[in-house]
């Protein structure tokens, strides 16, 4: 079974600085998708960025980018120019591209604090 | 287009009481999901429904039942609530076999069982 591990329960970063959130996963599959979701205090789950496993190029969405290391099974999220609105729980997630079901497996989350 | 809606937003139950959490989506998605979120545990899948009329157990189904009433609605029922079911519950939906299977989430229901 696939697992997703986020080893940093909490992190803090100064406003305008850059922060990297770590995520590792375990799978025997070669084709899959990876996601980062953001959950602000409103509790709403928001998709931040996604990556296809067969694409070597790292995904980027404005100030958010990932470092996808397939061989190492690592999928970290980098947030540049951190803003107060980035304060949230961040969840790393995995979805198989090979199973018939469409379930997503979530990590336990990293709470990110932005220091003004 | 409201996306995924959930009712109620908050609920307090006594041990042994029953209740149904409602979820509806207006995006014409086939797949729907129920998760629970507990501190330090992330989101865990309770049940999911790949299409109208079908449901399957997820990681933590014990103590819950679901009904996929139609394509839009997917309800979660607690027949006899227990304090261990105190949690935040999220409903989600997605297009199956969509390129990414991005899941769209409702705003959540905070349930407290005393």
CSV table of N, CA and C in Angstrom, one decimal, chain B:
chain,number,residue,atom,x,y,z
B,1,UNK,N,-22.8,28.5,-9.5
B,1,UNK,CA,-22.1,27.2,-9.3
B,1,UNK,C,-21.5,27.2,-7.9
B,2,UNK,N,-22.1,26.4,-7.0
B,2,UNK,CA,-21.7,26.4,-5.6
B,2,UNK,C,-20.6,25.5,-5.3
B,3,UNK,N,-20.3,24.5,-6.2
B,3,UNK,CA,-19.3,23.5,-5.9
B,3,UNK,C,-19.8,22.4,-5.1
B,4,UNK,N,-19.1,22.2,-3.9
B,4,UNK,CA,-19.5,21.1,-3.0
B,4,UNK,C,-20.0,21.8,-1.7
B,5,UNK,N,-21.2,21.5,-1.4
B,5,UNK,CA,-21.8,22.0,-0.2
B,5,UNK,C,-22.1,21.0,0.9
B,6,UNK,N,-22.0,21.3,2.1
B,6,UNK,CA,-22.2,20.4,3.2
B,6,UNK,C,-23.1,21.0,4.3
B,7,UNK,N,-24.0,20.2,4.9
B,7,UNK,CA,-24.8,20.7,6.0
B,7,UNK,C,-24.8,19.6,7.0
B,8,UNK,N,-24.8,19.9,8.3
B,8,UNK,CA,-24.6,21.3,8.8
B,8,UNK,C,-23.1,21.7,8.9
B,9,UNK,N,-22.8,22.9,9.3
B,9,UNK,CA,-21.4,23.3,9.5
B,9,UNK,C,-20.9,22.9,10.8
B,10,UNK,N,-21.8,22.8,11.8
B,10,UNK,CA,-21.4,22.5,13.2
B,10,UNK,C,-22.5,21.6,13.7
B,11,UNK,N,-22.1,20.6,14.6
B,11,UNK,CA,-23.1,19.8,15.3
B,11,UNK,C,-22.6,19.2,16.5
B,12,UNK,N,-23.4,19.2,17.6
B,12,UNK,CA,-23.0,18.6,18.8
B,12,UNK,C,-24.0,17.5,19.1
B,13,UNK,N,-23.5,16.3,19.4
B,13,UNK,CA,-24.4,15.2,19.7
B,13,UNK,C,-24.0,14.6,21.0
B,14,UNK,N,-25.0,13.9,21.6
B,14,UNK,CA,-24.7,13.1,22.8
B,14,UNK,C,-24.4,11.6,22.3
B,15,UNK,N,-23.6,11.0,23.1
B,15,UNK,CA,-23.3,9.6,22.8
B,15,UNK,C,-24.6,8.8,22.6
B,16,UNK,N,-24.6,8.0,21.5
B,16,UNK,CA,-25.8,7.2,21.2
B,16,UNK,C,-26.8,7.8,20.2
B,17,UNK,N,-26.7,9.1,20.0
B,17,UNK,CA,-27.6,9.8,19.1
B,17,UNK,C,-27.2,9.5,17.7
B,18,UNK,N,-28.1,9.7,16.8
B,18,UNK,CA,-27.8,9.5,15.4
B,18,UNK,C,-28.0,10.8,14.6
B,19,UNK,N,-27.3,10.8,13.5
B,19,UNK,CA,-27.4,12.0,12.6
B,19,UNK,C,-26.9,11.7,11.2
B,20,UNK,N,-27.3,12.5,10.3
B,20,UNK,CA,-26.9,12.4,8.9
B,20,UNK,C,-26.2,13.6,8.4
B,21,UNK,N,-25.0,13.5,7.9
B,21,UNK,CA,-24.3,14.7,7.3
B,21,UNK,C,-24.6,14.6,5.8
B,22,UNK,N,-25.1,15.8,5.3
B,22,UNK,CA,-25.5,15.9,3.9
B,22,UNK,C,-24.4,16.5,3.1
B,23,UNK,N,-24.2,16.1,1.8
B,23,UNK,CA,-23.3,16.6,0.9
B,23,UNK,C,-23.9,16.6,-0.5
B,24,UNK,N,-23.7,17.7,-1.2
B,24,UNK,CA,-24.2,17.8,-2.6
B,24,UNK,C,-23.2,18.6,-3.4
B,25,UNK,N,-23.1,18.2,-4.7
B,25,UNK,CA,-22.2,18.9,-5.6
B,25,UNK,C,-23.0,19.2,-6.9
B,26,UNK,N,-22.6,20.3,-7.5
B,26,UNK,CA,-23.3,20.7,-8.7
B,26,UNK,C,-22.4,20.8,-9.9
B,27,UNK,N,-21.3,20.0,-9.9
B,27,UNK,CA,-20.3,20.0,-11.0
B,27,UNK,C,-20.5,18.8,-11.9
B,28,UNK,N,-21.5,18.0,-11.7
B,28,UNK,CA,-21.8,16.8,-12.5
B,28,UNK,C,-20.7,15.8,-12.3
B,29,UNK,N,-20.1,15.7,-11.2
B,29,UNK,CA,-19.0,14.7,-10.9
B,29,UNK,C,-19.6,13.4,-10.6
B,30,UNK,N,-18.9,12.3,-11.1
B,30,UNK,CA,-19.4,11.0,-10.8
B,30,UNK,C,-18.9,10.5,-9.4
B,31,UNK,N,-17.7,10.8,-9.0
B,31,UNK,CA,-17.1,10.3,-7.8
B,31,UNK,C,-17.3,11.2,-6.6
B,32,UNK,N,-17.6,10.6,-5.5
B,32,UNK,CA,-17.8,11.5,-4.3
B,32,UNK,C,-17.1,10.7,-3.1
B,33,UNK,N,-16.7,11.5,-2.1
B,33,UNK,CA,-15.9,10.9,-1.0
B,33,UNK,C,-16.3,11.5,0.3
B,34,UNK,N,-16.1,10.8,1.4
B,34,UNK,CA,-16.2,11.3,2.7
B,34,UNK,C,-14.9,11.0,3.5
B,35,UNK,N,-14.4,12.1,4.1
B,35,UNK,CA,-13.2,12.0,4.9
B,35,UNK,C,-13.5,12.5,6.3
B,36,UNK,N,-12.6,12.1,7.2
B,36,UNK,CA,-12.6,12.7,8.5
B,36,UNK,C,-11.2,13.2,8.8
B,37,UNK,N,-11.1,14.4,9.4
B,37,UNK,CA,-9.8,15.0,9.7
B,37,UNK,C,-9.7,15.1,11.2
B,38,UNK,N,-8.6,14.5,11.8
B,38,UNK,CA,-8.3,14.6,13.2
B,38,UNK,C,-6.9,15.2,13.4
B,39,UNK,N,-6.7,15.9,14.5
B,39,UNK,CA,-5.4,16.5,14.7
B,39,UNK,C,-4.3,15.5,14.6
B,40,UNK,N,-3.3,15.8,13.8
B,40,UNK,CA,-2.1,15.0,13.6
B,40,UNK,C,-2.3,13.8,12.7
B,41,UNK,N,-3.5,13.6,12.2
B,41,UNK,CA,-3.8,12.4,11.4
B,41,UNK,C,-4.1,12.7,9.9
B,42,UNK,N,-4.1,13.9,9.5
B,42,UNK,CA,-4.4,14.2,8.1
B,42,UNK,C,-5.8,13.9,7.8
B,43,UNK,N,-6.1,13.6,6.5
B,43,UNK,CA,-7.5,13.2,6.1
B,43,UNK,C,-7.5,11.7,5.9
B,44,UNK,N,-8.5,11.1,6.4
B,44,UNK,CA,-8.6,9.7,6.2
B,44,UNK,C,-10.0,9.4,5.6
B,45,UNK,N,-9.9,8.5,4.6
B,45,UNK,CA,-11.1,8.2,3.8
B,45,UNK,C,-12.0,7.3,4.5
B,46,UNK,N,-13.3,7.7,4.6
B,46,UNK,CA,-14.3,6.9,5.3
B,46,UNK,C,-15.0,5.9,4.3
B,47,UNK,N,-15.6,6.6,3.3
B,47,UNK,CA,-16.3,5.9,2.3
B,47,UNK,C,-16.2,6.7,1.0
B,48,UNK,N,-16.3,6.0,-0.1
B,48,UNK,CA,-16.4,6.7,-1.4
B,48,UNK,C,-17.4,6.1,-2.3
B,49,UNK,N,-17.8,6.8,-3.3
B,49,UNK,CA,-18.8,6.4,-4.3
B,49,UNK,C,-18.3,6.7,-5.7
B,50,UNK,N,-18.0,5.7,-6.5
B,50,UNK,CA,-17.5,5.9,-7.8
B,50,UNK,C,-18.6,6.4,-8.8
B,51,UNK,N,-19.8,6.0,-8.5
B,51,UNK,CA,-20.9,6.4,-9.3
B,51,UNK,C,-22.2,6.3,-8.6
B,52,UNK,N,-23.3,6.8,-9.1
B,52,UNK,CA,-24.6,6.7,-8.5
B,52,UNK,C,-24.9,5.2,-8.3
B,53,UNK,N,-25.3,4.9,-7.1
B,53,UNK,CA,-25.7,3.5,-6.8
B,53,UNK,C,-24.6,2.6,-6.3
B,54,UNK,N,-23.3,3.1,-6.3
B,54,UNK,CA,-22.2,2.3,-5.8
B,54,UNK,C,-21.5,3.0,-4.6
B,55,UNK,N,-21.1,2.2,-3.6
B,55,UNK,CA,-20.3,2.8,-2.5
B,55,UNK,C,-19.3,1.7,-2.1
B,56,UNK,N,-18.2,2.2,-1.6
B,56,UNK,CA,-17.1,1.3,-1.2
B,56,UNK,C,-16.5,1.9,0.1
B,57,UNK,N,-16.0,1.0,0.9
B,57,UNK,CA,-15.3,1.4,2.2
B,57,UNK,C,-14.0,2.0,1.9
B,58,UNK,N,-13.6,2.9,2.8
B,58,UNK,CA,-12.3,3.5,2.7
B,58,UNK,C,-11.5,2.9,3.9
B,59,UNK,N,-10.6,3.8,4.4
B,59,UNK,CA,-9.7,3.4,5.5
B,59,UNK,C,-10.4,3.2,6.8
B,60,UNK,N,-11.4,4.0,7.2
B,60,UNK,CA,-12.0,4.0,8.5
B,60,UNK,C,-13.5,4.0,8.4
B,61,UNK,N,-14.1,2.9,7.9
B,61,UNK,CA,-15.6,2.9,7.7
B,61,UNK,C,-16.4,2.5,8.9
B,62,UNK,N,-15.8,2.0,10.0
B,62,UNK,CA,-16.6,1.4,11.1
B,62,UNK,C,-17.3,2.6,11.8
B,63,UNK,N,-18.6,2.3,12.0
B,63,UNK,CA,-19.5,3.2,12.7
B,63,UNK,C,-20.2,4.2,11.8
B,64,UNK,N,-20.0,4.0,10.5
B,64,UNK,CA,-20.6,4.9,9.5
B,64,UNK,C,-21.3,4.1,8.5
B,65,UNK,N,-22.4,4.8,7.9
B,65,UNK,CA,-23.0,4.3,6.7
B,65,UNK,C,-23.2,5.4,5.7
B,66,UNK,N,-23.3,5.1,4.4
B,66,UNK,CA,-23.4,6.1,3.4
B,66,UNK,C,-24.5,5.8,2.5
B,67,UNK,N,-25.0,6.8,1.8
B,67,UNK,CA,-26.0,6.6,0.8
B,67,UNK,C,-25.7,7.6,-0.4
B,68,UNK,N,-25.6,7.0,-1.6
B,68,UNK,CA,-25.5,7.9,-2.8
B,68,UNK,C,-26.9,8.0,-3.3
B,69,UNK,N,-27.6,9.0,-2.9
B,69,UNK,CA,-29.0,9.2,-3.2
B,69,UNK,C,-29.2,9.4,-4.7
B,70,UNK,N,-28.3,10.1,-5.3
B,70,UNK,CA,-28.4,10.4,-6.8
B,70,UNK,C,-27.0,10.9,-7.2
B,71,UNK,N,-26.8,11.4,-8.4
B,71,UNK,CA,-25.5,11.8,-8.8
B,71,UNK,C,-25.0,13.0,-8.0
B,72,UNK,N,-25.9,13.8,-7.5
B,72,UNK,CA,-25.5,15.1,-6.8
B,72,UNK,C,-25.2,14.8,-5.3
B,73,UNK,N,-25.9,13.9,-4.7
B,73,UNK,CA,-25.9,13.8,-3.2
B,73,UNK,C,-25.3,12.6,-2.7
B,74,UNK,N,-24.5,12.8,-1.6
B,74,UNK,CA,-23.8,11.6,-0.9
B,74,UNK,C,-23.9,11.9,0.5
B,75,UNK,N,-24.6,11.1,1.3
B,75,UNK,CA,-24.8,11.4,2.7
B,75,UNK,C,-24.0,10.4,3.6
B,76,UNK,N,-23.7,10.9,4.7
B,76,UNK,CA,-22.9,10.1,5.7
B,76,UNK,C,-23.8,10.0,7.0
B,77,UNK,N,-24.0,8.8,7.5
B,77,UNK,CA,-24.9,8.6,8.6
B,77,UNK,C,-24.1,8.0,9.8
B,78,UNK,N,-24.3,8.5,11.0
B,78,UNK,CA,-23.8,8.0,12.2
B,78,UNK,C,-25.0,7.4,12.9
B,79,UNK,N,-25.1,6.1,13.1
B,79,UNK,CA,-26.3,5.5,13.7
B,79,UNK,C,-26.3,5.6,15.2
B,80,UNK,N,-25.1,5.5,15.8
B,80,UNK,CA,-25.0,5.6,17.2
B,80,UNK,C,-23.7,6.3,17.5
B,81,UNK,N,-23.7,7.6,17.7
B,81,UNK,CA,-22.5,8.4,17.7
B,81,UNK,C,-21.7,8.0,19.0
B,82,UNK,N,-20.4,8.0,18.8
B,82,UNK,CA,-19.4,7.8,19.9
B,82,UNK,C,-18.5,8.9,20.0
B,83,UNK,N,-17.9,9.2,21.2
B,83,UNK,CA,-16.9,10.3,21.3
B,83,UNK,C,-15.8,10.2,20.4
B,84,UNK,N,-15.4,9.0,20.0
B,84,UNK,CA,-14.3,8.8,19.0
B,84,UNK,C,-14.6,9.3,17.6
B,85,UNK,N,-15.9,9.6,17.4
B,85,UNK,CA,-16.3,10.2,16.1
B,85,UNK,C,-16.3,11.7,16.1
B,86,UNK,N,-15.8,12.3,17.2
B,86,UNK,CA,-15.6,13.7,17.2
B,86,UNK,C,-14.5,14.0,16.2
B,87,UNK,N,-14.8,14.9,15.3
B,87,UNK,CA,-13.9,15.1,14.2
B,87,UNK,C,-14.4,16.2,13.3
B,88,UNK,N,-13.7,16.6,12.3
B,88,UNK,CA,-14.1,17.4,11.2
B,88,UNK,C,-14.3,16.5,10.0
B,89,UNK,N,-15.5,16.6,9.4
B,89,UNK,CA,-15.8,15.8,8.2
B,89,UNK,C,-15.9,16.6,7.0
B,90,UNK,N,-15.2,16.0,5.9
B,90,UNK,CA,-15.2,16.7,4.6
B,90,UNK,C,-15.8,15.8,3.6
B,91,UNK,N,-16.5,16.4,2.7
B,91,UNK,CA,-17.0,15.7,1.5
B,91,UNK,C,-16.2,16.2,0.3
B,92,UNK,N,-16.0,15.4,-0.6
B,92,UNK,CA,-15.3,15.8,-1.8
B,92,UNK,C,-15.9,15.1,-3.1
B,93,UNK,N,-15.6,15.7,-4.2
B,93,UNK,CA,-16.1,15.1,-5.5
B,93,UNK,C,-15.0,15.2,-6.5
B,94,UNK,N,-15.1,14.4,-7.6
B,94,UNK,CA,-14.1,14.5,-8.6
B,94,UNK,C,-14.7,13.8,-9.9
B,95,UNK,N,-14.0,14.1,-11.0
B,95,UNK,CA,-14.4,13.5,-12.3
B,95,UNK,C,-13.5,12.2,-12.3
B,96,UNK,N,-14.0,11.0,-12.4
B,96,UNK,CA,-13.2,9.8,-12.4
B,96,UNK,C,-12.4,9.7,-13.6
B,97,UNK,N,-11.2,9.2,-13.5
B,97,UNK,CA,-10.3,9.0,-14.6
B,97,UNK,C,-9.9,10.3,-15.3
B,98,UNK,N,-10.3,11.4,-14.6
B,98,UNK,CA,-9.8,12.7,-15.1
B,98,UNK,C,-8.3,12.7,-15.1
B,99,UNK,N,-7.7,13.5,-15.8
B,99,UNK,CA,-6.3,13.5,-16.0
B,99,UNK,C,-5.5,13.5,-14.6
B,100,UNK,N,-6.0,14.4,-13.7
B,100,UNK,CA,-5.4,14.4,-12.4
B,100,UNK,C,-6.2,13.9,-11.3
B,101,UNK,N,-7.5,13.7,-11.6
B,101,UNK,CA,-8.5,13.4,-10.5
B,101,UNK,C,-8.3,14.4,-9.4
B,102,UNK,N,-8.4,15.7,-9.7
B,102,UNK,CA,-8.4,16.7,-8.7
B,102,UNK,C,-9.7,16.6,-7.9
B,103,UNK,N,-9.6,16.5,-6.6
B,103,UNK,CA,-10.8,16.5,-5.8
B,103,UNK,C,-11.1,17.9,-5.3
B,104,UNK,N,-12.4,18.2,-5.3
B,104,UNK,CA,-13.0,19.4,-4.9
B,104,UNK,C,-13.7,19.2,-3.5
B,105,UNK,N,-13.3,20.0,-2.6
B,105,UNK,CA,-13.8,19.8,-1.2
B,105,UNK,C,-14.9,20.7,-0.8
B,106,UNK,N,-15.8,20.2,0.1
B,106,UNK,CA,-16.7,21.1,0.8
B,106,UNK,C,-16.1,21.8,1.9
B,107,UNK,N,-16.8,22.7,2.6
B,107,UNK,CA,-16.3,23.5,3.7
B,107,UNK,C,-16.1,22.7,5.0
B,108,UNK,N,-16.6,21.5,5.1
B,108,UNK,CA,-16.4,20.7,6.3
B,108,UNK,C,-17.6,20.9,7.3
B,109,UNK,N,-17.7,19.8,8.1
B,109,UNK,CA,-18.7,19.8,9.3
B,109,UNK,C,-17.9,19.5,10.5
B,110,UNK,N,-18.0,20.4,11.5
B,110,UNK,CA,-17.3,20.1,12.8
B,110,UNK,C,-18.3,19.4,13.7
B,111,UNK,N,-18.0,18.1,14.0
B,111,UNK,CA,-18.9,17.3,14.8
B,111,UNK,C,-18.3,17.0,16.2
B,112,UNK,N,-19.0,17.3,17.2
B,112,UNK,CA,-18.6,17.0,18.6
B,112,UNK,C,-19.6,16.0,19.2
B,113,UNK,N,-19.0,14.9,19.7
B,113,UNK,CA,-19.9,13.9,20.4
B,113,UNK,C,-19.5,13.9,21.9
B,114,UNK,N,-20.5,14.2,22.7
B,114,UNK,CA,-20.2,14.3,24.1
B,114,UNK,C,-20.5,13.0,24.9
